[in-house]
Amino acid sequence: MITGELKNKIDRLWEMFWTGGITNPLDVIEQITYLMFIRDLDALDDTRRKESQMLRVPFTSIFGDKTESFKWSVFRDFAPEKMYKTVQEGVFPFIKTLHGDKNSAYSRYMSDALFKIPTPQLLEKIITALDDIMSNPTYKEKDMRGDVYEYLLSKLATSGTNGQFRTPRHIIRMMVELLDINPDDTICDPACGTAGFLVGAGEYLKEKYFNDIFYNKEKKAHYNNGMFHGYDMDRTMLRIGAMNMMTHGIENPDIAYKDSLSDQNSLSNTFTKILANPPFKGSLDYDIVSADLLKVTKTKKTELLFLALFLRMLRTSGRCAAIVPDGVLFGASNAHKSIRKEIIENNRLEAVISMPSGVFKPYAGVSTAVVIFTKTGHGGTDKVWFYDMQADGFSLDDKRDPVQENDIPDIITRFKNLPAEAKRKRTDKSFLVPVQEIIDNGYDLSINKYKQIEYVPEEYPTPKEILAEIATLEKDITKGLKELEGMLK
């Protein structure tokens, strides 16, 4: 977590961009990331040189003889005008062609990278500030680079219209834990944005399966090259998503441009886990939606089409955790009912976790839920677990300050011990509902349909008792006034 002096330095760096004329937060993050990469390239080259000397093997610099001035440690000491020309005309073209594999994630997100810092003076200030941050002892601690990047991305949530690209980190972590990701999984987010879900899954795996991932050759190769897949239609978001993944130590993620709901995406029976927060309130024309999705639910609504897509892309026995707007749970249209019926009757719906509307503030106040289901193709829903989340560890207003109340640990504990939930009453935060009851209610999945509210009777004084109290009070007031008059005389 970024706090104190390091947080203040990053905030000042961010302010430099804004006062310098770069006000789009996506552009700010891109430019910072490019410069972080350039600095890391210099450090990597120096490490390889030292290793070569120690092993007494020939050393070939990444930069070669002709590009020595492209090293961060060299051009940072140039005069502003020379530094600017070197970075703009030399360093940026150099890093865009650095990777020989045109199909790598690196090549995909760097091929159209643009240098957008407008003046030599601003570049000098930014490089000095960034060098100070990356030289900070706190920054060099384990995983701090990832935390720095998460902190930069968190600024999207406070920048207005760009906030929709980011799902809160603690909600992602909850969903990852509920799915219990493992090193053999193949994970996808078909609407990945900044790749927050994929990063969250990667971080969870490093914590829980560190030895498997880093000391098992096959699992390490799978982690770095075949495990993570994310698709989006915004090239800027794709670049930031790929950078986010690589910043968190995943070498070659599959982060690609793809219209997931169209015929451009033909993937089916591919992934073991899907984590997603797909776009809400979108509407598409029928002619651009994949025909096999319309067979499941004939609709133009993206939130329904994505659920049909998840079912198609999952392997049999694959599991999904997705965030949906509340309307998906109780919508009365044929399209709403058909996708709920498909999940409940033809697959296995496991859980519906209702979240408070403040979870996505300050940029959205929509009520949402997390749905968890398993693709079976032949049914299997027996009882569905409902949980009424009241708090997520942060205030539910626009400030989103940390608070003590947090249902997330309880959600994870209860979900991982569902047999014990059978004894809970409908007045509790969580309970199980038989599938037949849900079918009889038109596949309605809103928690309020099944939750029972326990009314606690309150006793009030009788009118006679109230009048007696008023009379006593009047006497006391009258007596007090007389005593006051006596004191004044």
Short mmCIF file of C-alpha atoms in Angstrom, two decimals, residues 52-478:
data_model
loop_
_atom_site.label_atom_id
_atom_site.label_comp_id
_atom_site.label_asym_id
_atom_site.label_seq_id
_atom_site.Cartn_x
_atom_site.Cartn_y
_atom_site.Cartn_z
CA SER A 52 28.38 -11.60 -17.28
CA GLN A 53 31.48 -10.33 -15.50
CA MET A 54 30.84 -12.66 -12.58
CA LEU A 55 30.28 -15.66 -14.86
CA ARG A 56 33.08 -14.58 -17.22
CA VAL A 57 30.91 -14.80 -20.30
CA PRO A 58 30.66 -12.29 -23.17
CA PHE A 59 28.30 -9.40 -22.58
CA THR A 60 26.18 -7.75 -25.25
CA SER A 61 24.40 -4.60 -24.15
CA ILE A 62 20.71 -4.14 -24.92
CA PHE A 63 21.63 -0.68 -26.12
CA GLY A 64 24.64 -1.59 -28.25
CA ASP A 65 27.49 0.78 -29.02
CA LYS A 66 25.49 3.36 -30.96
CA THR A 67 22.71 3.83 -28.45
CA GLU A 68 24.64 4.43 -25.22
CA SER A 69 23.00 7.86 -24.91
CA PHE A 70 19.58 6.13 -24.79
CA LYS A 71 20.33 4.84 -21.28
CA TRP A 72 18.41 6.60 -18.51
CA SER A 73 21.56 7.04 -16.43
CA VAL A 74 23.14 8.94 -19.34
CA PHE A 75 20.40 11.18 -20.77
CA ARG A 76 19.01 12.20 -17.35
CA ASP A 77 22.11 14.40 -16.91
CA PHE A 78 21.72 16.14 -20.29
CA ALA A 79 20.58 19.73 -20.61
CA PRO A 80 16.75 19.91 -21.03
CA GLU A 81 16.80 20.53 -24.79
CA LYS A 82 19.29 17.74 -25.50
CA MET A 83 17.45 15.36 -23.15
CA TYR A 84 14.15 16.08 -24.90
CA LYS A 85 15.58 15.50 -28.38
CA THR A 86 17.27 12.27 -27.25
CA VAL A 87 14.10 10.83 -25.73
CA GLN A 88 11.76 11.96 -28.49
CA GLU A 89 13.92 11.12 -31.50
CA GLY A 90 16.05 8.31 -30.10
CA VAL A 91 14.76 6.48 -27.04
CA PHE A 92 11.10 6.14 -28.04
CA PRO A 93 11.75 4.80 -31.57
CA PHE A 94 14.35 2.46 -30.01
CA ILE A 95 12.04 0.88 -27.40
CA LYS A 96 9.22 0.46 -29.94
CA THR A 97 11.40 -1.88 -32.00
CA LEU A 98 13.22 -3.53 -29.11
CA HIS A 99 11.31 -6.83 -29.08
CA GLY A 100 11.86 -9.04 -32.09
CA ASP A 101 8.63 -11.04 -31.70
CA LYS A 102 5.88 -9.00 -33.37
CA ASN A 103 3.21 -11.17 -31.73
CA SER A 104 4.40 -10.59 -28.16
CA ALA A 105 2.41 -8.52 -25.69
CA TYR A 106 5.30 -6.06 -25.59
CA SER A 107 5.16 -5.46 -29.35
CA ARG A 108 1.38 -5.15 -29.36
CA TYR A 109 1.20 -2.38 -26.80
CA MET A 110 4.41 -0.54 -27.76
CA SER A 111 3.94 -0.49 -31.55
CA ASP A 112 1.85 2.69 -31.52
CA ALA A 113 3.25 4.27 -28.35
CA LEU A 114 3.39 8.06 -28.61
CA PHE A 115 5.64 10.49 -26.77
CA LYS A 116 3.27 13.22 -25.54
CA ILE A 117 5.32 15.33 -23.11
CA PRO A 118 5.18 18.79 -24.72
CA THR A 119 8.29 20.65 -23.50
CA PRO A 120 11.93 20.00 -22.49
CA GLN A 121 11.39 21.71 -19.15
CA LEU A 122 8.44 19.49 -18.25
CA LEU A 123 10.34 16.33 -19.28
CA GLU A 124 13.28 17.31 -17.07
CA LYS A 125 10.99 17.84 -14.07
CA ILE A 126 9.20 14.53 -14.67
CA ILE A 127 12.41 12.52 -15.08
CA THR A 128 13.90 14.05 -11.92
CA ALA A 129 10.73 13.30 -9.94
CA LEU A 130 10.40 9.75 -11.31
CA ASP A 131 14.07 9.03 -10.64
CA ASP A 132 13.56 10.16 -7.05
CA ILE A 133 10.52 7.87 -6.66
CA MET A 134 12.18 4.80 -8.17
CA SER A 135 15.35 5.35 -6.13
CA ASN A 136 13.33 5.51 -2.92
CA PRO A 137 14.17 2.58 -0.57
CA THR A 138 10.44 2.04 0.01
CA TYR A 139 9.87 1.63 -3.72
CA LYS A 140 12.46 -1.14 -3.89
CA GLU A 141 10.61 -3.28 -1.36
CA LYS A 142 8.91 -6.45 -2.55
CA ASP A 143 5.91 -5.82 -4.85
CA MET A 144 6.11 -2.04 -4.34
CA ARG A 145 6.28 -1.44 -8.09
CA GLY A 146 2.93 -3.17 -8.44
CA ASP A 147 1.49 -1.09 -5.60
CA VAL A 148 2.72 2.09 -7.27
CA TYR A 149 0.98 1.09 -10.47
CA GLU A 150 -2.23 0.20 -8.62
CA TYR A 151 -2.13 3.61 -6.97
CA LEU A 152 -1.77 5.31 -10.37
CA LEU A 153 -4.69 3.31 -11.73
CA SER A 154 -6.80 4.19 -8.69
CA LYS A 155 -6.72 7.77 -9.91
CA LEU A 156 -8.97 6.71 -12.80
CA ALA A 157 -11.74 6.24 -10.25
CA THR A 158 -11.51 9.90 -9.19
CA SER A 159 -11.19 11.35 -12.69
CA GLY A 160 -14.82 11.30 -13.79
CA THR A 161 -15.73 9.39 -16.92
CA ASN A 162 -12.70 7.12 -16.83
CA GLY A 163 -13.76 5.57 -13.55
CA GLN A 164 -15.86 2.87 -15.19
CA PHE A 165 -12.68 1.11 -16.26
CA ARG A 166 -11.74 0.16 -12.73
CA THR A 167 -13.25 -2.37 -10.33
CA PRO A 168 -12.19 -1.80 -6.69
CA ARG A 169 -9.19 -3.94 -5.81
CA HIS A 170 -10.77 -5.48 -2.70
CA ILE A 171 -13.86 -6.57 -4.67
CA ILE A 172 -11.59 -8.20 -7.26
CA ARG A 173 -9.73 -10.00 -4.48
CA MET A 174 -12.99 -11.26 -3.00
CA MET A 175 -14.10 -12.69 -6.36
CA VAL A 176 -10.70 -14.31 -6.97
CA GLU A 177 -10.83 -16.00 -3.57
CA LEU A 178 -14.40 -17.18 -4.12
CA LEU A 179 -13.34 -18.89 -7.36
CA ASP A 180 -10.24 -20.33 -5.67
CA ILE A 181 -7.91 -19.82 -8.66
CA ASN A 182 -5.13 -22.43 -8.98
CA PRO A 183 -1.88 -22.73 -11.04
CA ASP A 184 -3.50 -25.03 -13.64
CA ASP A 185 -6.27 -22.58 -14.52
CA THR A 186 -6.63 -20.72 -17.78
CA ILE A 187 -8.23 -17.38 -16.89
CA CYS A 188 -10.05 -14.83 -19.03
CA ASP A 189 -11.67 -11.42 -18.71
CA PRO A 190 -13.48 -10.66 -22.01
CA ALA A 191 -13.90 -6.98 -21.05
CA CYS A 192 -10.59 -6.48 -19.30
CA GLY A 193 -10.00 -2.70 -19.24
CA THR A 194 -6.86 -2.18 -17.14
CA ALA A 195 -6.66 -5.97 -16.51
CA GLY A 196 -7.45 -5.59 -12.81
CA PHE A 197 -9.06 -9.01 -12.53
CA LEU A 198 -6.15 -10.74 -14.22
CA VAL A 199 -3.63 -8.92 -12.01
CA GLY A 200 -5.68 -9.82 -8.94
CA ALA A 201 -5.66 -13.47 -9.96
CA GLY A 202 -1.91 -13.36 -10.55
CA GLU A 203 -1.21 -11.78 -7.18
CA TYR A 204 -3.39 -14.36 -5.42
CA LEU A 205 -1.53 -17.20 -7.14
CA LYS A 206 1.86 -15.78 -6.16
CA GLU A 207 0.76 -15.62 -2.53
CA LYS A 208 -0.88 -19.05 -2.33
CA TYR A 209 1.16 -21.10 -4.81
CA PHE A 210 4.55 -19.37 -4.84
CA ASN A 211 6.66 -22.54 -5.04
CA ASP A 212 4.50 -24.08 -7.76
CA ILE A 213 4.67 -20.99 -9.93
CA PHE A 214 8.34 -20.10 -9.53
CA TYR A 215 10.00 -23.47 -9.02
CA ASN A 216 7.96 -25.68 -11.34
CA LYS A 217 9.19 -25.13 -14.90
CA GLU A 218 5.92 -26.06 -16.63
CA LYS A 219 3.70 -24.10 -14.26
CA LYS A 220 5.96 -21.06 -14.45
CA ALA A 221 5.82 -21.15 -18.27
CA HIS A 222 2.02 -21.44 -18.09
CA TYR A 223 1.82 -18.53 -15.63
CA ASN A 224 3.93 -16.26 -17.84
CA ASN A 225 2.57 -17.24 -21.25
CA GLY A 226 -0.68 -19.22 -21.29
CA MET A 227 -2.70 -18.53 -18.16
CA PHE A 228 -4.00 -14.96 -18.58
CA HIS A 229 -6.24 -13.71 -21.40
CA GLY A 230 -7.91 -10.32 -21.63
CA TYR A 231 -9.81 -8.64 -24.45
CA ASP A 232 -11.04 -5.09 -24.98
CA MET A 233 -11.95 -2.68 -27.79
CA ASP A 234 -10.03 0.36 -26.53
CA ARG A 235 -6.39 0.31 -27.62
CA THR A 236 -5.34 2.74 -24.90
CA MET A 237 -6.88 0.50 -22.25
CA LEU A 238 -5.21 -2.52 -23.86
CA ARG A 239 -1.79 -0.87 -23.59
CA ILE A 240 -2.38 0.05 -19.96
CA GLY A 241 -3.74 -3.43 -19.25
CA ALA A 242 -0.70 -5.13 -20.80
CA MET A 243 1.65 -2.78 -18.94
CA ASN A 244 -0.22 -3.49 -15.72
CA MET A 245 0.25 -7.23 -16.20
CA MET A 246 3.94 -6.96 -17.04
CA THR A 247 4.48 -4.51 -14.19
CA HIS A 248 3.13 -7.21 -11.89
CA GLY A 249 5.63 -9.76 -13.21
CA ILE A 250 3.62 -11.61 -15.88
CA GLU A 251 5.92 -11.69 -18.89
CA ASN A 252 3.70 -12.39 -21.90
CA PRO A 253 -0.03 -12.12 -21.17
CA ASP A 254 -2.57 -12.46 -23.97
CA ILE A 255 -3.98 -8.93 -23.90
CA ALA A 256 -5.54 -8.33 -27.30
CA TYR A 257 -7.97 -6.20 -29.29
CA LYS A 258 -11.20 -8.11 -29.68
CA ASP A 259 -14.90 -7.31 -29.84
CA SER A 260 -15.91 -10.11 -27.51
CA LEU A 261 -19.62 -10.08 -28.38
CA SER A 262 -19.19 -10.18 -32.16
CA ASP A 263 -18.32 -12.96 -34.60
CA GLN A 264 -14.73 -11.69 -34.29
CA ASN A 265 -14.64 -13.73 -31.09
CA SER A 266 -15.15 -17.40 -31.90
CA LEU A 267 -13.67 -18.75 -28.66
CA SER A 268 -15.70 -21.48 -26.97
CA ASN A 269 -14.98 -24.19 -24.37
CA THR A 270 -11.59 -22.55 -23.75
CA PHE A 271 -11.22 -21.22 -20.20
CA THR A 272 -11.45 -22.78 -16.75
CA LYS A 273 -12.16 -19.50 -14.96
CA ILE A 274 -13.74 -16.21 -16.04
CA LEU A 275 -13.63 -13.07 -13.90
CA ALA A 276 -15.35 -9.98 -15.25
CA ASN A 277 -17.19 -6.73 -14.70
CA PRO A 278 -18.69 -6.29 -18.20
CA PRO A 279 -20.14 -3.00 -19.46
CA PHE A 280 -23.58 -2.08 -18.10
CA LYS A 281 -26.37 -0.30 -19.96
CA GLY A 282 -24.79 -0.84 -23.36
CA SER A 283 -26.97 -1.55 -26.38
CA LEU A 284 -25.80 -3.20 -29.60
CA ASP A 285 -27.41 -3.79 -32.97
CA TYR A 286 -28.38 -7.40 -33.62
CA ASP A 287 -26.26 -7.56 -36.78
CA ILE A 288 -22.99 -7.07 -34.87
CA VAL A 289 -23.75 -9.59 -32.13
CA SER A 290 -22.61 -13.18 -32.54
CA ALA A 291 -25.59 -15.28 -33.65
CA ASP A 292 -24.99 -18.07 -31.13
CA LEU A 293 -25.33 -15.57 -28.25
CA LEU A 294 -28.68 -14.36 -29.55
CA LYS A 295 -29.91 -17.95 -29.52
CA VAL A 296 -29.42 -17.98 -25.75
CA THR A 297 -30.92 -14.54 -25.10
CA LYS A 298 -32.27 -12.38 -27.91
CA THR A 299 -31.39 -8.93 -26.67
CA LYS A 300 -29.32 -5.84 -27.42
CA LYS A 301 -28.33 -5.41 -23.77
CA THR A 302 -24.62 -6.01 -23.22
CA GLU A 303 -24.98 -7.14 -19.59
CA LEU A 304 -27.15 -10.08 -20.72
CA LEU A 305 -25.11 -10.93 -23.80
CA PHE A 306 -21.92 -11.13 -21.77
CA LEU A 307 -23.45 -13.76 -19.47
CA ALA A 308 -24.27 -15.87 -22.54
CA LEU A 309 -20.71 -15.29 -23.75
CA PHE A 310 -19.20 -16.46 -20.46
CA LEU A 311 -21.11 -19.73 -20.73
CA ARG A 312 -19.85 -20.27 -24.27
CA MET A 313 -16.21 -19.45 -23.48
CA LEU A 314 -16.00 -21.63 -20.36
CA ARG A 315 -14.94 -25.24 -20.53
CA THR A 316 -17.32 -27.78 -19.04
CA SER A 317 -16.85 -27.56 -15.24
CA GLY A 318 -15.33 -24.08 -15.69
CA ARG A 319 -16.49 -21.40 -13.24
CA CYS A 320 -17.34 -17.73 -13.55
CA ALA A 321 -17.61 -14.83 -11.10
CA ALA A 322 -19.12 -11.74 -12.71
CA ILE A 323 -20.49 -8.40 -11.54
CA VAL A 324 -23.95 -7.60 -12.89
CA PRO A 325 -26.38 -4.71 -12.32
CA ASP A 326 -29.35 -5.59 -10.13
CA GLY A 327 -31.70 -5.41 -13.11
CA VAL A 328 -30.19 -8.61 -14.47
CA LEU A 329 -31.42 -10.43 -11.37
CA PHE A 330 -35.09 -9.50 -11.58
CA GLY A 331 -35.74 -8.04 -15.06
CA ALA A 332 -39.10 -9.25 -16.39
CA SER A 333 -38.33 -9.27 -20.14
CA ASN A 334 -38.06 -12.54 -22.05
CA ALA A 335 -34.33 -11.87 -22.55
CA HIS A 336 -33.74 -11.42 -18.83
CA LYS A 337 -35.66 -14.56 -17.94
CA SER A 338 -34.06 -16.66 -20.68
CA ILE A 339 -30.45 -16.01 -19.56
CA ARG A 340 -31.35 -16.65 -15.91
CA LYS A 341 -33.14 -19.86 -16.94
CA GLU A 342 -30.10 -20.95 -18.97
CA ILE A 343 -27.76 -20.49 -16.01
CA ILE A 344 -30.14 -22.06 -13.46
CA GLU A 345 -31.61 -25.00 -15.38
CA ASN A 346 -28.88 -25.89 -17.88
CA ASN A 347 -25.88 -25.12 -15.69
CA ARG A 348 -25.23 -24.69 -11.96
CA LEU A 349 -25.83 -21.36 -10.29
CA GLU A 350 -23.88 -21.29 -7.03
CA ALA A 351 -24.25 -17.85 -5.46
CA VAL A 352 -25.72 -14.36 -5.71
CA ILE A 353 -23.96 -11.77 -3.54
CA SER A 354 -25.88 -8.50 -3.36
CA MET A 355 -23.55 -5.50 -2.95
CA PRO A 356 -24.42 -2.02 -1.62
CA SER A 357 -24.81 0.74 -4.21
CA GLY A 358 -21.85 2.70 -2.83
CA VAL A 359 -19.25 0.10 -3.87
CA PHE A 360 -18.54 1.88 -7.18
CA LYS A 361 -18.69 5.45 -5.91
CA PRO A 362 -17.68 8.18 -6.55
CA TYR A 363 -18.27 7.62 -10.27
CA ALA A 364 -21.34 5.37 -10.15
CA GLY A 365 -24.08 4.62 -7.63
CA VAL A 366 -25.64 1.63 -9.37
CA SER A 367 -26.65 -1.37 -7.28
CA THR A 368 -24.81 -4.52 -8.31
CA ALA A 369 -24.34 -8.16 -7.42
CA VAL A 370 -21.72 -10.85 -7.92
CA VAL A 371 -23.05 -14.02 -9.55
CA ILE A 372 -21.04 -17.24 -9.40
CA PHE A 373 -21.88 -20.20 -11.62
CA THR A 374 -20.37 -23.37 -13.09
CA LYS A 375 -20.80 -24.47 -16.70
CA THR A 376 -22.18 -28.01 -16.80
CA GLY A 377 -24.38 -28.08 -19.89
CA HIS A 378 -26.82 -30.41 -18.13
CA GLY A 379 -28.06 -28.53 -15.06
CA GLY A 380 -27.05 -29.19 -11.48
CA THR A 381 -28.45 -26.22 -9.58
CA ASP A 382 -29.81 -27.52 -6.29
CA LYS A 383 -29.76 -24.63 -3.84
CA VAL A 384 -28.56 -21.10 -4.50
CA TRP A 385 -26.63 -19.22 -1.82
CA PHE A 386 -27.62 -15.59 -1.26
CA TYR A 387 -25.65 -13.04 0.77
CA ASP A 388 -26.76 -9.51 1.62
CA MET A 389 -23.51 -7.52 1.80
CA GLN A 390 -23.97 -4.36 3.87
CA ALA A 391 -20.37 -3.13 4.10
CA ASP A 392 -17.13 -3.64 2.17
CA GLY A 393 -14.60 -1.97 4.47
CA PHE A 394 -15.10 1.54 3.05
CA SER A 395 -17.66 4.27 3.56
CA LEU A 396 -20.45 4.11 0.99
CA ASP A 397 -20.33 7.81 0.11
CA ASP A 398 -18.18 9.55 -2.49
CA LYS A 399 -15.18 9.73 -0.16
CA ARG A 400 -14.87 5.93 0.28
CA ASP A 401 -12.85 6.26 3.48
CA PRO A 402 -11.75 3.04 5.27
CA VAL A 403 -14.18 1.87 7.97
CA GLN A 404 -14.30 -1.02 10.42
CA GLU A 405 -17.44 -2.65 9.01
CA ASN A 406 -16.54 -5.23 6.35
CA ASP A 407 -18.57 -8.26 5.28
CA ILE A 408 -16.01 -9.59 2.77
CA PRO A 409 -14.10 -11.93 5.16
CA ASP A 410 -17.46 -13.32 6.34
CA ILE A 411 -18.62 -13.85 2.73
CA ILE A 412 -15.49 -15.86 1.88
CA THR A 413 -15.71 -17.94 5.09
CA ARG A 414 -19.39 -18.77 4.66
CA PHE A 415 -19.13 -19.54 0.93
CA LYS A 416 -16.33 -22.02 1.55
CA ASN A 417 -18.53 -23.88 4.05
CA LEU A 418 -21.92 -23.98 2.33
CA PRO A 419 -23.19 -27.11 4.18
CA ALA A 420 -23.26 -25.02 7.36
CA GLU A 421 -25.48 -22.45 5.61
CA ALA A 422 -28.42 -24.87 5.48
CA LYS A 423 -29.35 -24.06 9.08
CA ARG A 424 -29.48 -20.30 8.54
CA LYS A 425 -32.84 -18.53 8.51
CA ARG A 426 -34.00 -16.12 5.84
CA THR A 427 -33.53 -13.27 8.32
CA ASP A 428 -29.74 -13.81 8.37
CA LYS A 429 -27.23 -12.09 6.09
CA SER A 430 -26.88 -15.30 4.10
CA PHE A 431 -29.10 -18.29 3.38
CA LEU A 432 -29.80 -21.02 0.85
CA VAL A 433 -32.85 -21.08 -1.45
CA PRO A 434 -34.04 -24.28 -3.17
CA VAL A 435 -33.94 -24.07 -6.96
CA GLN A 436 -37.62 -24.99 -7.33
CA GLU A 437 -38.61 -21.93 -5.30
CA ILE A 438 -36.56 -19.76 -7.66
CA ILE A 439 -38.15 -21.37 -10.73
CA ASP A 440 -41.62 -20.86 -9.25
CA ASN A 441 -40.77 -17.16 -8.85
CA GLY A 442 -39.99 -16.75 -12.55
CA TYR A 443 -36.22 -17.22 -12.04
CA ASP A 444 -36.11 -14.05 -9.94
CA LEU A 445 -32.68 -13.76 -8.27
CA SER A 446 -33.14 -10.58 -6.26
CA ILE A 447 -32.34 -11.22 -2.61
CA ASN A 448 -35.35 -9.22 -1.44
CA LYS A 449 -37.61 -11.82 -3.04
CA TYR A 450 -36.43 -14.41 -0.52
CA LYS A 451 -35.06 -12.49 2.46
CA GLN A 452 -37.34 -12.17 5.46
CA ILE A 453 -37.22 -9.01 7.54
CA GLU A 454 -37.45 -9.54 11.26
CA TYR A 455 -39.55 -6.83 12.87
CA VAL A 456 -38.75 -6.16 16.53
CA PRO A 457 -41.82 -4.82 18.37
CA GLU A 458 -41.27 -1.60 20.23
CA GLU A 459 -43.25 -0.64 23.33
CA TYR A 460 -44.49 2.91 23.71
CA PRO A 461 -46.11 4.57 26.77
CA THR A 462 -49.92 4.80 26.76
CA PRO A 463 -51.60 8.20 26.16
CA LYS A 464 -52.52 8.33 29.86
CA GLU A 465 -48.87 7.83 30.84
CA ILE A 466 -47.72 10.50 28.36
CA LEU A 467 -50.26 13.03 29.70
CA ALA A 468 -49.15 12.29 33.27
CA GLU A 469 -45.52 12.92 32.31
CA ILE A 470 -46.50 16.21 30.63
CA ALA A 471 -48.42 17.31 33.72
CA THR A 472 -45.44 16.51 35.95
CA LEU A 473 -43.16 18.44 33.58
CA GLU A 474 -45.49 21.48 33.64
CA LYS A 475 -45.47 21.47 37.46
CA ASP A 476 -41.67 21.33 37.50
CA ILE A 477 -41.45 24.24 35.04
CA THR A 478 -43.93 26.34 37.03
#
